Amino acid sequence: MEEIPDKELLEQFRNPAFREKAFNQLILKYQKRVYWHIRKIVISHDDADDVVQNVFIKVWKNLDGFKEESQLFTWLYRIATNESLTWLKQKKDNLKVSFDDVAHVLSRSLEDDNYFKGDEIQKKLQQAILTLPEKQRIVFNMKYYDEIKYEEMSQILETSVGALKASYHHAVKKIEDYMTRG
Amino acid sequence: MKETGHIPADFDDLSKHAPTLAGIEKRNCFVVPEHYFEGLGPVIHTGKYISSLPSKNPFSTPEGYFDLLPIMIQQRIAAEEAGAELDVPEGYFDELPNIIQSRLKLEELKGESGYEVPGDYFNTLAGRIQERLKEEKKETRVISFREYVFSRYTAVAIAASVALLLGWYTLFYKTAGEYIQPEVQMAGMDTVDTNNLVADAIAGLDEATLIEAATGSSEEEGNENTDVENYIIDNDIDISSMVKEL
């Protein structure tokens, strides 16, 4: 099945006769990218599932207002990132714990996650990533795993390219320290 | 992202700045199990970005998760939109518990009543009452005043006569018995006018006594007599003249 270009998808979405069909196509096109981006932030599959749904509901409500000044993909990533950070904040508030404790909770959920299949080194790497501040963690994941260009990342996170490069550099150094600590 | 210190130009070179990290196989731990992608087949073409992800992702999702995701999202949207469009009267949900409680009490009262009627009892009740009324009108018979008074007061008159006769006889026998021969006594009796005796006896009785005697005869006839008695009292009828007429 040919992937429908974003422009065509958006045109169909704006036509009431094709609105739902177009939205369904949009989900099929972007659900995996959105899901994995969220999953790396919230770790647990169940939590990721909730956030993914919230994201697409938000997309449905706001897609009419999307002015195509950026790519649809970038816009979706921004929503997904913000929703994930909101979810983390809520978790922090609900648990009444600090950031370090949330990282600990996420690390525990990583160990209990039936859908995590990494070996000990991979698990340790994930735990190292979880020690990073939230936004630094997102930058590292986007660059290291997803290989998103800094320019794209800059649009998604609304942060300068220089700040993103610095963030990534510091993240790498912290992870290296964690991994070599034994 | 406050850490904006000096960044080396080759900061992306992991082998130089993070050799341990560089030594770890670079793979996304958040991968989908291989069977999951097979299930999706060519229907979903995920583009270059997804295809560039490492194939061995240690993370996985429940089987069929992505099949159901669009449906779940559509349902959530439909539910949210339905919730946004529908409205209720102001204060509806404040009053709802009270309304439900009242309804429940009414239902309980219905259920707890030990009295029952046949299924169509109230439907046929009016008709049955109408029939009864018609039948009662047919059964009502008119009794003439003469017939009624004659049947009612004859017994009273006879009883009063007998009592008077016995009283007169006793008085006469005690006071003059010693001087009158039995034959004379009997002969004297023969000369008594019984018609006058009855009329005199009744005339000696007051109306109240007569009414009491009449009403005490039977309970069934009591109600029927009430109108007649009231008539006699209201019109101040002289019973003795009435008896003479008869």
Coordinates of C-alpha atoms in Angstrom, one line a residue:
Chain A
M1 CA 0.0 0.0 0.0
E2 CA 1.4 3.3 -1.0
E3 CA 2.0 5.8 1.7
I4 CA -0.2 8.8 1.2
P5 CA 1.7 12.1 1.2
D6 CA 1.0 14.4 4.1
K7 CA -0.4 17.1 1.8
E8 CA -2.9 14.8 0.4
L9 CA -3.8 13.4 3.8
L10 CA -4.4 16.9 5.1
E11 CA -6.6 17.8 2.1
Q12 CA -8.7 14.7 2.6
F13 CA -9.0 15.4 6.3
R14 CA -10.4 18.9 5.6
N15 CA -13.1 17.4 3.4
P16 CA -15.9 16.2 5.7
A17 CA -16.6 13.3 3.4
F18 CA -13.2 11.8 3.8
R19 CA -12.3 13.2 7.2
E20 CA -12.5 10.0 9.2
K21 CA -10.8 7.9 6.5
A22 CA -8.0 10.3 6.2
F23 CA -7.5 10.4 9.9
N24 CA -7.4 6.6 10.0
Q25 CA -4.7 6.7 7.3
L26 CA -2.8 9.3 9.3
I27 CA -2.8 7.0 12.4
L28 CA -1.6 4.0 10.3
K29 CA 1.1 6.1 8.8
Y30 CA 2.5 7.6 12.0
Q31 CA 1.4 5.4 14.9
K32 CA 4.7 3.5 15.1
R33 CA 6.9 6.4 15.0
V34 CA 4.8 8.2 17.6
Y35 CA 4.5 5.1 19.8
W36 CA 8.3 4.4 19.9
H37 CA 9.1 8.0 20.6
I38 CA 6.7 7.9 23.6
R39 CA 7.7 4.5 24.7
K40 CA 11.3 5.5 25.1
I41 CA 10.2 8.3 27.4
V42 CA 7.6 6.6 29.6
I43 CA 9.2 3.1 29.3
S44 CA 6.1 1.0 30.1
H45 CA 4.0 -0.2 27.2
D46 CA 0.7 0.4 29.1
D47 CA 1.6 4.0 29.8
A48 CA 2.9 4.5 26.2
D49 CA -0.5 3.2 25.0
D50 CA -2.4 5.7 27.0
V51 CA -0.1 8.6 25.9
V52 CA -0.4 7.5 22.2
Q53 CA -4.1 7.6 22.4
N54 CA -4.1 11.0 24.0
V55 CA -1.7 12.3 21.3
F56 CA -3.9 11.2 18.4
I57 CA -7.0 12.5 20.1
K58 CA -5.2 15.9 20.4
V59 CA -4.2 15.6 16.7
W60 CA -7.9 15.0 15.8
K61 CA -9.0 18.1 17.7
N62 CA -6.2 20.4 16.4
L63 CA -5.4 19.2 12.9
D64 CA -7.8 21.7 11.3
G65 CA -5.6 24.4 12.8
F66 CA -2.3 22.9 11.5
K67 CA -0.9 25.5 9.1
E68 CA 1.7 23.3 7.4
E69 CA 4.5 25.7 8.5
S70 CA 6.4 22.6 9.6
Q71 CA 6.2 19.0 8.5
L72 CA 3.3 17.0 9.8
F73 CA 5.8 14.5 11.2
T74 CA 7.5 17.3 13.2
W75 CA 4.2 18.6 14.5
L76 CA 3.2 15.1 15.6
Y77 CA 6.5 14.6 17.4
R78 CA 6.1 17.8 19.2
I79 CA 2.7 16.8 20.5
A80 CA 4.0 13.4 21.4
T81 CA 6.9 14.9 23.3
N82 CA 4.8 17.4 25.2
E83 CA 2.2 14.7 26.1
S84 CA 4.9 12.4 27.3
L85 CA 6.5 15.1 29.5
T86 CA 3.0 16.0 30.8
W87 CA 2.5 12.4 31.7
L88 CA 5.8 12.2 33.5
K89 CA 4.9 15.3 35.4
Q90 CA 1.6 13.8 36.4
K91 CA 3.3 10.7 37.5
K92 CA 5.7 12.7 39.6
D93 CA 2.8 14.7 41.1
N94 CA 0.8 11.6 41.8
L95 CA 3.7 9.8 43.4
K96 CA 4.8 13.0 45.2
V97 CA 8.4 12.1 44.4
S98 CA 11.4 13.9 43.0
F99 CA 12.8 13.5 39.5
D100 CA 15.4 11.0 40.9
D101 CA 12.6 8.9 42.4
V102 CA 10.7 8.9 39.1
A103 CA 13.8 7.7 37.3
H104 CA 14.0 4.9 39.9
V105 CA 10.3 4.1 39.3
L106 CA 10.9 4.0 35.5
S107 CA 14.0 1.9 36.0
R108 CA 12.0 -0.6 38.1
S109 CA 9.3 -0.7 35.5
L110 CA 12.0 -1.5 32.9
E111 CA 12.9 -4.6 34.9
D112 CA 9.4 -5.7 35.3
D113 CA 8.5 -4.9 31.6
N114 CA 7.5 -8.1 29.8
Y115 CA 8.1 -6.3 26.5
F116 CA 11.7 -5.4 27.1
K117 CA 14.0 -8.0 25.7
G118 CA 17.4 -6.5 26.1
D119 CA 20.3 -8.2 27.7
E120 CA 22.1 -6.9 30.8
I121 CA 24.2 -4.4 28.9
Q122 CA 21.2 -3.0 27.1
K123 CA 19.3 -2.8 30.4
K124 CA 22.2 -1.0 32.0
L125 CA 22.3 1.4 29.1
Q126 CA 18.7 2.1 29.5
Q127 CA 19.1 2.7 33.2
A128 CA 22.0 5.1 32.4
I129 CA 19.7 7.0 30.0
L130 CA 17.0 7.1 32.7
T131 CA 19.4 9.0 35.0
L132 CA 19.4 11.9 32.6
P133 CA 17.2 14.9 33.0
E134 CA 14.0 14.5 31.0
K135 CA 14.7 16.7 28.0
Q136 CA 18.3 15.6 27.8
R137 CA 17.0 12.0 27.7
I138 CA 14.7 12.9 24.9
V139 CA 17.5 14.5 22.9
F140 CA 19.8 11.6 23.4
N141 CA 17.1 9.1 22.3
M142 CA 16.2 11.1 19.3
K143 CA 19.8 11.5 18.2
Y144 CA 21.3 8.2 19.2
Y145 CA 18.5 5.8 18.3
D146 CA 16.3 7.7 15.9
E147 CA 19.1 9.6 14.2
I148 CA 16.9 12.7 13.8
K149 CA 18.8 15.6 12.4
Y150 CA 19.4 18.5 14.8
E151 CA 17.5 20.8 12.6
E152 CA 14.4 18.6 12.7
M153 CA 14.9 18.1 16.4
S154 CA 15.1 21.9 16.8
Q155 CA 11.7 22.3 15.3
I156 CA 10.2 19.4 17.3
L157 CA 11.6 20.5 20.7
E158 CA 11.6 24.2 19.8
T159 CA 15.2 24.5 21.0
S160 CA 18.2 25.9 19.3
V161 CA 20.5 23.5 17.4
G162 CA 23.4 24.6 19.6
A163 CA 21.6 23.8 22.8
L164 CA 20.6 20.4 21.4
K165 CA 24.2 19.6 20.4
A166 CA 25.4 20.6 23.9
S167 CA 22.6 18.6 25.5
Y168 CA 23.5 15.5 23.5
H169 CA 27.2 15.9 24.3
H170 CA 26.6 16.1 28.0
A171 CA 24.2 13.2 27.9
V172 CA 26.8 11.1 26.2
K173 CA 29.4 11.9 28.8
K174 CA 27.0 11.1 31.7
I175 CA 26.1 7.8 30.2
E176 CA 29.7 6.9 29.6
D177 CA 30.4 7.6 33.3
Y178 CA 27.5 5.5 34.4
M179 CA 28.6 2.6 32.2
T180 CA 32.2 2.6 33.3
R181 CA 31.3 2.8 37.0
G182 CA 31.1 -0.9 37.2
Chain B
M1 CA 19.3 21.8 28.7
K2 CA 21.1 24.5 30.6
E3 CA 24.5 22.8 30.1
T4 CA 25.8 24.8 27.2
G5 CA 29.5 24.7 28.0
H6 CA 32.2 24.2 25.5
I7 CA 31.4 21.5 23.0
P8 CA 34.2 19.9 21.0
A9 CA 33.7 20.0 17.2
D10 CA 33.9 16.2 17.1
F11 CA 31.4 15.7 19.9
D12 CA 29.5 13.2 17.8
D13 CA 32.5 10.9 17.7
L14 CA 31.4 8.4 20.4
S15 CA 34.6 6.3 20.0
K16 CA 36.6 9.3 21.2
H17 CA 34.3 10.8 23.8
A18 CA 32.4 7.7 25.0
P19 CA 34.3 4.6 24.1
T20 CA 32.3 2.3 26.4
L21 CA 29.0 3.5 24.8
A22 CA 30.5 3.2 21.4
G23 CA 31.4 -0.4 22.2
I24 CA 27.8 -1.3 23.0
E25 CA 25.9 -2.6 20.1
K26 CA 23.7 0.3 19.0
R27 CA 20.2 -1.1 18.9
N28 CA 16.9 0.2 19.9
C29 CA 15.7 -1.7 22.9
F30 CA 12.1 -0.7 22.0
V31 CA 11.5 -2.9 19.1
V32 CA 8.4 -4.7 18.0
P33 CA 8.5 -8.5 17.9
E34 CA 9.1 -9.8 14.5
H35 CA 5.8 -11.6 14.2
Y36 CA 4.1 -8.3 14.9
F37 CA 5.5 -6.7 11.8
E38 CA 4.7 -9.8 9.8
G39 CA 1.1 -9.4 10.9
L40 CA 0.9 -5.9 9.6
G41 CA 2.4 -7.0 6.2
P42 CA 2.5 -4.5 3.4
V43 CA -0.6 -2.8 4.6
I44 CA 1.3 -0.3 6.7
H45 CA 4.4 1.1 5.0
T46 CA 6.2 2.9 7.7
G47 CA 8.7 4.8 5.5
K48 CA 12.3 5.3 5.8
Y49 CA 12.4 6.4 9.4
I50 CA 10.9 3.2 10.8
S51 CA 12.8 0.9 8.4
S52 CA 16.0 2.5 9.6
L53 CA 15.3 1.4 13.2
P54 CA 17.4 -1.5 14.4
S55 CA 15.6 -4.7 13.7
K56 CA 16.4 -6.2 17.1
N57 CA 14.4 -4.1 19.5
P58 CA 14.2 -5.7 23.0
F59 CA 10.9 -3.9 23.6
S60 CA 7.7 -5.4 22.3
T61 CA 4.0 -4.7 22.4
P62 CA 1.0 -7.0 22.9
E63 CA 0.1 -8.9 19.8
G64 CA -2.2 -7.0 17.6
Y65 CA -1.8 -3.8 19.5
F66 CA -1.3 -1.7 16.4
D67 CA -4.3 -3.3 14.7
L68 CA -6.6 -2.1 17.4
L69 CA -5.0 1.3 18.1
P70 CA -6.8 3.2 15.4
I71 CA -10.1 1.8 16.4
M72 CA -9.5 2.6 20.1
I73 CA -8.6 6.1 19.2
Q74 CA -11.6 6.6 17.1
Q75 CA -13.8 5.3 19.9
R76 CA -12.2 7.6 22.4
I77 CA -12.8 10.5 20.0
A78 CA -16.4 9.5 19.4
A79 CA -16.9 9.2 23.2
E80 CA -15.3 12.6 23.9
E81 CA -17.3 14.3 21.2
A82 CA -20.5 12.7 22.3
G83 CA -19.8 13.9 25.8
A84 CA -19.0 17.4 24.5
E85 CA -22.2 17.7 22.4
L86 CA -24.7 16.3 24.8
D87 CA -26.0 18.5 27.5
V88 CA -28.3 18.1 30.5
P89 CA -30.5 20.6 32.2
E90 CA -28.8 22.8 34.8
G91 CA -28.6 21.0 38.2
Y92 CA -29.6 17.7 36.6
F93 CA -26.9 15.7 38.2
D94 CA -27.5 17.3 41.6
E95 CA -31.1 16.3 41.5
L96 CA -30.6 12.9 39.9
P97 CA -29.7 11.0 43.2
N98 CA -32.9 12.3 44.8
I99 CA -35.0 11.4 41.8
I100 CA -33.7 7.9 41.7
Q101 CA -34.2 7.5 45.5
S102 CA -37.8 8.6 45.2
R103 CA -38.4 6.3 42.3
L104 CA -36.9 3.4 44.3
K105 CA -39.1 4.1 47.3
L106 CA -42.2 4.1 45.0
E107 CA -41.1 0.9 43.5
E108 CA -40.6 -0.6 47.0
L109 CA -44.0 0.5 48.1
K110 CA -45.6 -1.1 45.0
G111 CA -43.7 -4.3 45.7
E112 CA -44.4 -4.5 49.5
S113 CA -48.2 -4.1 49.3
G114 CA -49.8 -7.3 50.5
Y115 CA -53.1 -6.4 48.8
E116 CA -53.8 -7.5 45.4
V117 CA -56.7 -7.3 43.0
P118 CA -57.5 -9.3 39.9
G119 CA -55.7 -8.1 36.8
D120 CA -58.7 -6.3 35.3
Y121 CA -60.4 -5.4 38.5
F122 CA -60.1 -1.7 38.2
N123 CA -60.9 -1.7 34.5
T124 CA -64.2 -3.5 35.0
L125 CA -65.2 -1.9 38.4
A126 CA -67.1 1.1 36.9
G127 CA -69.1 -1.2 34.6
R128 CA -70.0 -3.6 37.4
I129 CA -71.1 -0.7 39.7
Q130 CA -73.4 0.6 36.9
E131 CA -75.0 -2.9 36.5
R132 CA -75.5 -3.1 40.3
L133 CA -77.2 0.2 40.3
K134 CA -79.6 -0.8 37.5
E135 CA -80.5 -4.1 39.2
E136 CA -81.2 -2.3 42.5
K137 CA -83.5 0.1 40.7
K138 CA -85.5 -2.9 39.3
E139 CA -85.8 -4.6 42.7
T140 CA -87.2 -1.5 44.6
R141 CA -91.0 -2.1 45.2
V142 CA -93.5 0.4 46.4
I143 CA -95.4 -0.4 49.6
S144 CA -98.7 1.5 50.2
F145 CA -98.9 3.5 53.5
R146 CA -102.1 1.7 54.5
E147 CA -100.5 -1.8 54.0
Y148 CA -97.4 -0.8 55.8
V149 CA -99.1 0.7 58.9
F150 CA -101.6 -2.2 59.1
S151 CA -98.9 -4.8 59.0
R152 CA -96.7 -3.0 61.4
Y153 CA -99.1 -1.9 64.2
T154 CA -101.6 -4.7 64.2
A155 CA -99.3 -6.9 66.4
V156 CA -98.7 -3.9 68.7
A157 CA -102.4 -3.3 69.1
I158 CA -103.2 -6.9 69.9
A159 CA -100.4 -7.1 72.4
A160 CA -101.5 -3.9 74.1
S161 CA -105.1 -5.1 74.2
V162 CA -104.2 -8.4 75.8
A163 CA -102.1 -6.6 78.4
L164 CA -104.9 -4.2 79.1
L165 CA -107.5 -6.9 79.4
L166 CA -105.4 -8.9 81.8
G167 CA -104.7 -5.8 83.9
W168 CA -108.4 -4.9 84.0
Y169 CA -109.4 -8.5 84.8
T170 CA -106.9 -8.8 87.7
L171 CA -107.9 -5.5 89.2
F172 CA -111.6 -6.3 88.9
Y173 CA -111.1 -9.8 90.3
K174 CA -109.1 -8.6 93.3
T175 CA -111.4 -5.8 94.3
A176 CA -114.8 -7.2 93.4
G177 CA -114.2 -10.8 92.8
E178 CA -115.7 -11.8 96.1
Y179 CA -119.0 -10.3 95.3
I180 CA -119.4 -11.2 91.6
Q181 CA -120.3 -14.6 90.5
P182 CA -118.1 -16.3 88.0
E183 CA -120.9 -16.4 85.6
V184 CA -121.5 -12.7 85.9
Q185 CA -117.8 -12.1 85.4
M186 CA -117.8 -14.1 82.2
A187 CA -121.0 -12.5 81.1
G188 CA -119.4 -9.1 81.8
M189 CA -116.5 -10.0 79.7
D190 CA -118.8 -11.0 76.9
T191 CA -120.2 -7.5 76.8
V192 CA -116.8 -5.8 76.3
D193 CA -116.4 -4.2 72.8
T194 CA -113.0 -5.4 71.6
N195 CA -112.8 -2.7 69.0
N196 CA -113.0 0.0 71.6
L197 CA -110.5 -1.8 73.8
V198 CA -107.9 -1.8 71.0
A199 CA -108.4 1.8 70.1
D200 CA -108.3 2.8 73.7
A201 CA -105.1 0.8 74.4
I202 CA -103.3 2.3 71.4
A203 CA -104.4 5.8 72.3
G204 CA -102.9 5.3 75.7
L205 CA -99.5 4.6 74.3
D206 CA -97.2 7.5 73.2
E207 CA -95.7 7.7 69.8
A208 CA -92.2 7.0 71.0
T209 CA -93.2 3.7 72.4
L210 CA -94.9 2.7 69.2
I211 CA -91.8 3.7 67.2
E212 CA -89.5 1.8 69.5
A213 CA -91.7 -1.2 69.3
A214 CA -91.7 -1.0 65.5
T215 CA -88.0 -0.4 65.0
G216 CA -87.1 -3.2 67.4
S217 CA -88.9 -5.8 65.3
S218 CA -86.0 -6.7 63.0
E219 CA -82.7 -5.2 61.9
E220 CA -83.4 -5.8 58.2
E221 CA -86.6 -3.9 58.2
G222 CA -85.1 -1.1 60.4
N223 CA -83.7 0.9 57.5
E224 CA -86.9 0.6 55.5
N225 CA -88.9 1.9 58.4
T226 CA -86.8 4.9 59.1
D227 CA -88.4 7.0 56.4
V228 CA -91.9 6.1 57.5
E229 CA -91.2 6.9 61.2
N230 CA -89.7 10.2 60.3
Y231 CA -92.8 10.9 58.2
I232 CA -95.0 10.2 61.2
I233 CA -93.0 12.4 63.6
D234 CA -92.5 15.2 61.2
N235 CA -96.2 15.4 60.3
D236 CA -97.5 14.9 63.8
I237 CA -99.9 12.1 62.8
D238 CA -102.3 10.9 65.4
I239 CA -101.9 7.2 65.5
S240 CA -105.3 6.5 67.1
S241 CA -107.2 8.3 64.4
M242 CA -105.0 6.6 61.8
V243 CA -106.0 3.2 63.3
K244 CA -109.6 4.1 63.3
E245 CA -109.4 4.9 59.6
L246 CA -108.1 1.4 59.1

